[in-house]
Tab-separated table of C-alpha atoms in Angstrom:
chain	number	residue	atom	x	y	z
Q	1	MET	CA	0.065	0.105	0.095
Q	2	LYS	CA	1.394	3.638	-1.053
Q	3	LYS	CA	2.167	5.784	1.871
Q	4	SER	CA	0.124	9.148	0.532
Q	5	LYS	CA	1.846	12.339	1.331
Q	6	SER	CA	0.366	14.850	3.046
Q	7	LYS	CA	0.745	18.592	1.325
Q	8	ARG	CA	3.105	21.069	3.668
Q	9	ALA	CA	1.290	24.669	4.098
Q	10	ARG	CA	3.012	27.003	1.971
Q	11	ARG	CA	5.676	28.649	3.184
Q	12	ASN	CA	7.089	32.509	2.824
Q	13	PHE	CA	10.962	32.668	2.518
Q	14	THR	CA	12.559	36.389	2.628
Q	15	ALA	CA	14.340	37.613	0.232
Q	16	GLU	CA	17.178	37.851	2.119
Q	17	TYR	CA	16.501	34.069	3.185
Q	18	LYS	CA	16.313	33.503	-0.373
Q	19	GLN	CA	19.912	35.149	-1.159
Q	20	ASN	CA	21.519	33.304	1.295
Q	21	VAL	CA	20.364	29.806	0.023
Q	22	VAL	CA	21.505	31.124	-3.201
Q	23	ASP	CA	24.924	32.129	-2.053
Q	24	LEU	CA	25.534	28.868	-0.023
Q	25	VAL	CA	24.917	26.899	-3.071
Q	26	ALA	CA	27.442	29.608	-4.782
Q	27	ARG	CA	29.996	28.478	-2.783
Q	28	GLY	CA	29.970	25.325	-4.083
Q	29	GLU	CA	30.834	23.599	-0.744
Q	30	LYS	CA	27.490	21.012	-1.507
Q	31	SER	CA	25.150	20.245	-4.058
Q	32	VAL	CA	21.741	22.344	-5.057
Q	33	ASN	CA	20.345	18.074	-3.349
Q	34	GLU	CA	22.545	18.535	-0.546
Q	35	ILE	CA	21.368	22.354	0.261
Q	36	SER	CA	17.847	21.780	-0.167
Q	37	ARG	CA	17.597	18.552	2.188
Q	38	ASP	CA	19.234	19.981	4.976
Q	39	LEU	CA	17.516	23.086	5.072
Q	40	ASP	CA	13.957	21.447	4.373
Q	41	LEU	CA	13.037	22.651	1.135
Q	42	SER	CA	12.645	21.857	-2.430
Q	43	GLU	CA	15.361	21.305	-4.945
Q	44	SER	CA	12.623	23.210	-7.696
Q	45	ALA	CA	12.472	26.017	-5.054
Q	46	VAL	CA	16.481	26.442	-5.053
Q	47	ARG	CA	16.549	26.557	-8.365
Q	48	ARG	CA	14.029	28.505	-8.788
Q	49	TRP	CA	15.591	30.902	-6.733
Q	50	ILE	CA	19.150	30.768	-8.571
Q	51	LYS	CA	17.828	31.296	-11.764
Q	52	LEU	CA	15.560	34.505	-10.664
Q	53	ALA	CA	19.452	35.615	-8.854
Q	54	GLU	CA	20.976	35.044	-12.381
Q	55	HIS	CA	18.320	36.698	-14.094
Q	56	SER	CA	18.149	40.049	-11.878
Q	57	ASP	CA	20.003	43.363	-12.946
Q	58	LYS	CA	22.007	43.220	-9.977
Q	59	GLY	CA	22.273	39.492	-9.520
Q	60	SER	CA	20.702	39.186	-6.436
Q	61	LEU	CA	17.357	37.986	-5.185
Q	62	VAL	CA	16.849	41.239	-3.180
Q	63	ALA	CA	17.487	43.366	-5.757
Q	64	HIS	CA	14.802	41.094	-7.920
Q	65	GLU	CA	12.010	41.646	-5.065
Q	66	ALA	CA	12.911	45.388	-5.366
Q	67	GLU	CA	12.807	45.079	-8.884
Q	68	SER	CA	9.216	43.463	-8.960
Q	69	GLU	CA	8.014	45.787	-6.525
Q	70	GLU	CA	8.833	48.946	-8.362
Q	71	LEU	CA	7.282	47.687	-11.519
Q	72	ARG	CA	3.961	46.630	-9.481
Q	73	ARG	CA	4.285	50.083	-8.198
Q	74	LEU	CA	4.606	51.672	-11.743
Q	75	ARG	CA	1.844	49.465	-13.168
Q	76	ALA	CA	-1.042	50.611	-10.919
Q	77	GLU	CA	0.203	54.278	-11.877
Q	78	ILE	CA	0.073	53.996	-15.155
Q	79	ARG	CA	-3.742	52.416	-14.318
Q	80	VAL	CA	-4.762	55.222	-12.468
Q	81	LEU	CA	-3.032	57.768	-14.931
Q	82	LYS	CA	-4.807	55.942	-18.223
Q	83	GLN	CA	-8.101	56.701	-15.818
Q	84	GLU	CA	-7.234	60.115	-15.217
Q	85	ARG	CA	-6.159	60.531	-19.250
Q	86	GLU	CA	-9.994	59.140	-19.976
Q	87	ILE	CA	-11.702	61.339	-17.433
Q	88	LEU	CA	-10.172	64.741	-19.142
Q	89	VAL	CA	-10.907	64.027	-22.528
Q	90	LYS	CA	-14.589	63.563	-21.697
Q	91	ALA	CA	-14.319	66.908	-19.652
Q	92	ALA	CA	-12.676	68.292	-22.407
Q	93	ALA	CA	-15.361	66.549	-24.838
Q	94	PHE	CA	-18.165	68.023	-23.100
Q	95	VAL	CA	-16.583	71.582	-22.776
Q	96	CYS	CA	-16.073	71.801	-26.225
Q	97	HIS	CA	-19.588	70.724	-27.324
Q	98	GLU	CA	-21.120	72.971	-25.086
Q	99	HIS	CA	-19.539	76.090	-26.416
Q	100	GLY	CA	-19.781	74.736	-30.072
């Protein structure tokens, strides 16, 4: 009979923690598999953190998370600006119609 694995609750890690794990891997003293096992992390999560750090402009997860937060903030700001522009266009059309 197969032993069913119970699903573990999702854990959240800080960017600093993730960066420390990536730095451990970069030192090359242990494999990704060993580090994952030692820290009770999934190997896929550690590999994903390594990949994110490699693709960050500054090569760190802390920088990557800061970039992601800035991107979210800028997208929200663009949404507001588009709404404001739409209101101004409608107001201008209304004023031109009233005076024209």
